[in-house]
Coordinates of C-alpha atoms in Angstrom, one line a residue:
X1 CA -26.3 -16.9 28.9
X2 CA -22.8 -16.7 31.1
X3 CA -21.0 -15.3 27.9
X4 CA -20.6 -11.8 27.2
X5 CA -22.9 -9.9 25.4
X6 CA -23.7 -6.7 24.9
X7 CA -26.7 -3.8 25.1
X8 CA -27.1 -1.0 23.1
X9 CA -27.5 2.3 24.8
X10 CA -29.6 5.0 23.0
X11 CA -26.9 6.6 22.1
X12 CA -25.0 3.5 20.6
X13 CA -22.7 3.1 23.1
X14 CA -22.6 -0.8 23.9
X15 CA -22.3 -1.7 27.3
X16 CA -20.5 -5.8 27.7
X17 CA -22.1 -7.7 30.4
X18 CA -22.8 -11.8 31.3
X19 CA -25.6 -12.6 32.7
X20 CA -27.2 -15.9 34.8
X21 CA -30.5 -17.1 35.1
X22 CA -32.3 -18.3 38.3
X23 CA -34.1 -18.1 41.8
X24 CA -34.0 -14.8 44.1
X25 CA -33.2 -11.4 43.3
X26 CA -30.6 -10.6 40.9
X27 CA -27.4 -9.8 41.9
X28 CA -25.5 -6.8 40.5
X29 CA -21.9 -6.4 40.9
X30 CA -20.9 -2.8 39.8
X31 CA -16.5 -3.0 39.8
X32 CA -14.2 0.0 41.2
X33 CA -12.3 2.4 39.6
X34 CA -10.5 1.3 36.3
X35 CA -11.7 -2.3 36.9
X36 CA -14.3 -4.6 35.4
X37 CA -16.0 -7.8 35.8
X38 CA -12.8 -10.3 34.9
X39 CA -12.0 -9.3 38.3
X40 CA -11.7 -12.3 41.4
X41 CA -14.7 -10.8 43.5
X42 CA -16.9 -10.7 40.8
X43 CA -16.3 -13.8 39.1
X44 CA -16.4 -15.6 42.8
X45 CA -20.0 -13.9 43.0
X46 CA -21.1 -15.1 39.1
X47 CA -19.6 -18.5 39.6
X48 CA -20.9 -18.7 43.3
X49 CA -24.7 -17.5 41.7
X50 CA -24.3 -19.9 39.0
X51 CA -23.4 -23.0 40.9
X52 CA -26.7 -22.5 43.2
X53 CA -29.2 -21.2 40.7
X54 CA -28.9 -17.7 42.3
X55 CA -29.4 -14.8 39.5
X56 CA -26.4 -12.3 38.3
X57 CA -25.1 -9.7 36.5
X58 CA -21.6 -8.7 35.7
X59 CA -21.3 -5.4 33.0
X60 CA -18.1 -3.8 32.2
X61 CA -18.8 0.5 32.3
X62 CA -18.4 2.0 29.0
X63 CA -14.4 2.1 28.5
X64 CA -13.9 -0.5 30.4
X65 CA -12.7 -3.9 30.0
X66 CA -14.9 -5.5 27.4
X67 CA -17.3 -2.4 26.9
X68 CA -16.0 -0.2 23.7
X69 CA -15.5 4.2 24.6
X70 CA -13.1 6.1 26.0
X71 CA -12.0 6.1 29.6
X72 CA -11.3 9.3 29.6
X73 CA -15.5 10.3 28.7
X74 CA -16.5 7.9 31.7
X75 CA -18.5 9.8 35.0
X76 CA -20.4 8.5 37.6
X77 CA -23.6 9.6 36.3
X78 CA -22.7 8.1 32.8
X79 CA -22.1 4.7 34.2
X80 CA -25.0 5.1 36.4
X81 CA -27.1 5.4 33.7
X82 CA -25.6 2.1 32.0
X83 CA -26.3 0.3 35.0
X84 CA -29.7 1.1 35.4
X85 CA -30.0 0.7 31.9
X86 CA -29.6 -2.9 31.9
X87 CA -31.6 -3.8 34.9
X88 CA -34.4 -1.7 33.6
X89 CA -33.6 -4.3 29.9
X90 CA -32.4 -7.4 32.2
X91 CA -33.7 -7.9 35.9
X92 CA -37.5 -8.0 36.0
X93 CA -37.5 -8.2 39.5
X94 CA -35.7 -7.2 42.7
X95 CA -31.9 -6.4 42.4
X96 CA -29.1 -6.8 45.2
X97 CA -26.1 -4.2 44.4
X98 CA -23.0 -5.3 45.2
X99 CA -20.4 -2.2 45.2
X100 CA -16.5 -2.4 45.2
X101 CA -14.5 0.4 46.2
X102 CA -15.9 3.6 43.5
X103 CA -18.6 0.8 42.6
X104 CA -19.8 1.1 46.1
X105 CA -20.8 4.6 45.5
X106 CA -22.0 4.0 42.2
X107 CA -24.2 1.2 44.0
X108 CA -25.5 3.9 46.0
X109 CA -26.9 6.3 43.1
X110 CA -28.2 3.0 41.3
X111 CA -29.9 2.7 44.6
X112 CA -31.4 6.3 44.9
X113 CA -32.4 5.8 41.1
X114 CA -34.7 2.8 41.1
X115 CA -37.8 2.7 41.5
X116 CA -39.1 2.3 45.1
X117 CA -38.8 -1.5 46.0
X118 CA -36.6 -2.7 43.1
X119 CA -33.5 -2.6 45.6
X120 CA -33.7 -5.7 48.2
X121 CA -30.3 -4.8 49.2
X122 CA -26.6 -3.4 49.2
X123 CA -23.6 -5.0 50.0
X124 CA -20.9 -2.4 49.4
X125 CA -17.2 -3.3 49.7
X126 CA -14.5 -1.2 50.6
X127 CA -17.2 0.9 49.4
X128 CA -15.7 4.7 48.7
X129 CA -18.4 7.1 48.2
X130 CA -17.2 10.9 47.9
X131 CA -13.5 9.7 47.4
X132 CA -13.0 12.9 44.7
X133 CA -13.3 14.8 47.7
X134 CA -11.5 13.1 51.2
X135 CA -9.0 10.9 47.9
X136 CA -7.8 13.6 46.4
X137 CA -5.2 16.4 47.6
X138 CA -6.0 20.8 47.5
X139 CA -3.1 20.2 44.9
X140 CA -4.7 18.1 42.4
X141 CA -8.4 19.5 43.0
X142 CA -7.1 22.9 42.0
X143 CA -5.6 20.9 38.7
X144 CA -8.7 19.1 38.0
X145 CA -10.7 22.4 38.4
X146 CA -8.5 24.3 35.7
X147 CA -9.4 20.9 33.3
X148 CA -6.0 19.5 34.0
X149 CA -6.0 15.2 34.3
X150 CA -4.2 13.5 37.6
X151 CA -1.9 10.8 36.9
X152 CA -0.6 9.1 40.3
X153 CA 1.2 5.9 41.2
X154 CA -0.9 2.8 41.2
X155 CA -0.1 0.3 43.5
X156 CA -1.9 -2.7 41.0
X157 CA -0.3 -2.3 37.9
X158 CA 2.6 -0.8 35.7
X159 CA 0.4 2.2 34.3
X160 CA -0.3 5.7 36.3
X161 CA -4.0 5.8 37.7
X162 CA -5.4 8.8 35.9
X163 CA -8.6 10.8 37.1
X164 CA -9.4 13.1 34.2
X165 CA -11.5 16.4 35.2
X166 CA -14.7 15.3 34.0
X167 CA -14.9 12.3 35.9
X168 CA -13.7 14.2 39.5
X169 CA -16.1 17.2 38.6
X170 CA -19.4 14.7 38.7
X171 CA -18.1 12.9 41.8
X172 CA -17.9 16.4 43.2
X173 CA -21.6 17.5 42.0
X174 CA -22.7 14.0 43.6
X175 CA -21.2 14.1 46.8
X176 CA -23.4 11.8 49.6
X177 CA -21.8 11.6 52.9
X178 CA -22.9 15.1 54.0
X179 CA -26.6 14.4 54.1
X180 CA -29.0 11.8 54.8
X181 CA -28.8 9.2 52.2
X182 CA -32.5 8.3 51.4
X183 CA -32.1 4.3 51.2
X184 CA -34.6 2.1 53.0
X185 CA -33.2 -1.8 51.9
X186 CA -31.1 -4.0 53.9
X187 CA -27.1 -2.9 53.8
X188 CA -24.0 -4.8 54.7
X189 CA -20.5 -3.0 54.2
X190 CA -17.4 -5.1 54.6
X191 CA -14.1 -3.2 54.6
X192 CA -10.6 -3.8 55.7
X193 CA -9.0 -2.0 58.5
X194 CA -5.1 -2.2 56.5
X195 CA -6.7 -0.5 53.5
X196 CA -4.6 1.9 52.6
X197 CA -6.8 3.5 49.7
X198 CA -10.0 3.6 51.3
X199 CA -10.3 4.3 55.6
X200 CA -12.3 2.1 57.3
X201 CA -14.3 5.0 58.9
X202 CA -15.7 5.7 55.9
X203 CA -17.8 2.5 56.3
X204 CA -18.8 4.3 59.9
X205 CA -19.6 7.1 58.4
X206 CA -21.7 5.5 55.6
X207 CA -23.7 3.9 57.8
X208 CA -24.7 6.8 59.7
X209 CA -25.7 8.7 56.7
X210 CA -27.5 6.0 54.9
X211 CA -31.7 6.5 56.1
X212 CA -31.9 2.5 56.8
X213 CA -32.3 1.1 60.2
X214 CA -30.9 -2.5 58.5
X215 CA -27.1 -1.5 58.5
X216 CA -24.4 -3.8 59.3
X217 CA -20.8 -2.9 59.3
X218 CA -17.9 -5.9 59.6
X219 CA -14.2 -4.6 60.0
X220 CA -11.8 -7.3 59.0
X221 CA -8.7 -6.5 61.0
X222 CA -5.9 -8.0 58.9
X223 CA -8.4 -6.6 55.5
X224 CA -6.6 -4.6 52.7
X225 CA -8.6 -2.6 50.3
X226 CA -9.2 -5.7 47.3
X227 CA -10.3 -8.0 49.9
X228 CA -10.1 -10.3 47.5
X229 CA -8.2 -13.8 49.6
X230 CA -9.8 -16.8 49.9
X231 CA -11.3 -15.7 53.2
X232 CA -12.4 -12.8 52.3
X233 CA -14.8 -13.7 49.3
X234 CA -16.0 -16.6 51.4
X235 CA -17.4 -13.5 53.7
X236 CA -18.2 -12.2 50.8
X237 CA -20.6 -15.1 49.8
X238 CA -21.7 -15.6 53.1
X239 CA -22.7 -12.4 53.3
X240 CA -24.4 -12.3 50.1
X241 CA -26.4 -15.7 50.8
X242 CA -28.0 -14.4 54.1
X243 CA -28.9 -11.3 52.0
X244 CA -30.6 -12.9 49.2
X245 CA -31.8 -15.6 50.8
X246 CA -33.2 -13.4 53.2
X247 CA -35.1 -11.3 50.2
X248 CA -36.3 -14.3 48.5

């Protein structure tokens, strides 16, 4: 079933996703901010799972990509709930999240919100929990308090990035790195040291917070934020294949 299709949320919003069949736990790959799963990192991981028989899932958030809405409506806990939504309908088993950039902290509440042992592991990348918070300027929180949207230069395409008060609000009610981080599975976080929209320390100071004693950190020196070059999704993969393999 590698094409897209789509789940119906209770409220009727329809959530596009593709999905492949096979051995292991199923992989998840939840996409950053204003991305979806067209991108290269998640179509290495489905076409990597489907070459080897490995299980996946791809889903665009509502607003995204393929999935109808508005944008401007989307929040971390909304899109949470669509995650969990379709491995509750779609993975019978054991998941592995895999988190890029804002999907690494969505990753994380998917993670807090599943049932105990449904999570065999994390692989967050560039992962950028709390980023309302360290990401955004006194300036523009006091905009985005008074209901006011952010529009700032975006360094990947033609249009402004926007962060609309709704979606900054949430992130600010759901704020992680401040307190243990009650997670027990295996974790792997790989995150370039030249990213200039996420700092590497974050990765440090995930792992400290996160309650797991199975926490590996890799720094790739000469690593930007999309680590998205042939070298880098072959970590990627290798990192995902001693994960799974490993929770098989």
């Amino acid at each position: 079933m590698t094409e897209t299709c789509f789940h119906e949320m209770p409220d009727g919003r329809r959530i596009a996703y593709r999905l492949t069949l096979g051995e292991g736990p199923m992989m998840v790959f939840l996409p950053g901010y204003m991305s979806d799963m067209a991108g290269s990192k998640a179509a290495a991981v489905f076409d990597w799972a489907h070459r080897h028989g490995r299980a996946c899932l791809l889903l665009d958030y509502s607003g995204c990509g393929e999935s109808p809405g508005d944008f401007a409506d989307g929040t971390l806990l909304r899109w949470k709930d669509e995650v969990v939504a379709l491995i509750e309908a779609l993975c019978p088993g054991q998941v592995v999240l895999i988190g890029s950039s804002m999907g690494g902290w969505l990753m994380l509440l998917v993670a807090l919100a599943l049932p105990e042992g449904r999570c065999a592991g994390l692989v967050g990348i560039a992962a950028a929990p709390d980023f309302t918070e360290w990401g955004t300027s006194e300036a523009n929180k006091a905009r985005l308090a008074a209901g006011e949207a952010v529009f700032e230069d975006n360094p990947y395409g033609p249009e402004p990035t926007p962060t609309h008060p709704g979606f900054w609000q949430n992130g600010q009610a759901n704020l992680l790195l401040g307190h243990e981080i009650a997670i027990d599975a295996p974790v792997r976080l790989l995150h370039g040291q030249q990213d200039a929209d996420v700092p590497w320390e974050i990765a440090l100071k995930l792992a400290k917070a996160l309650r797991s004693a199975d926490v590996q950190v890799q720094l790739i020196k000469d690593g930007d934020h999309r680590l998205s070059r042939e070298n880098d999704i072959a970590l990627l993969l290798r990192t995902l294949d001693a994960l799974v393999s490993g929770a098989a």
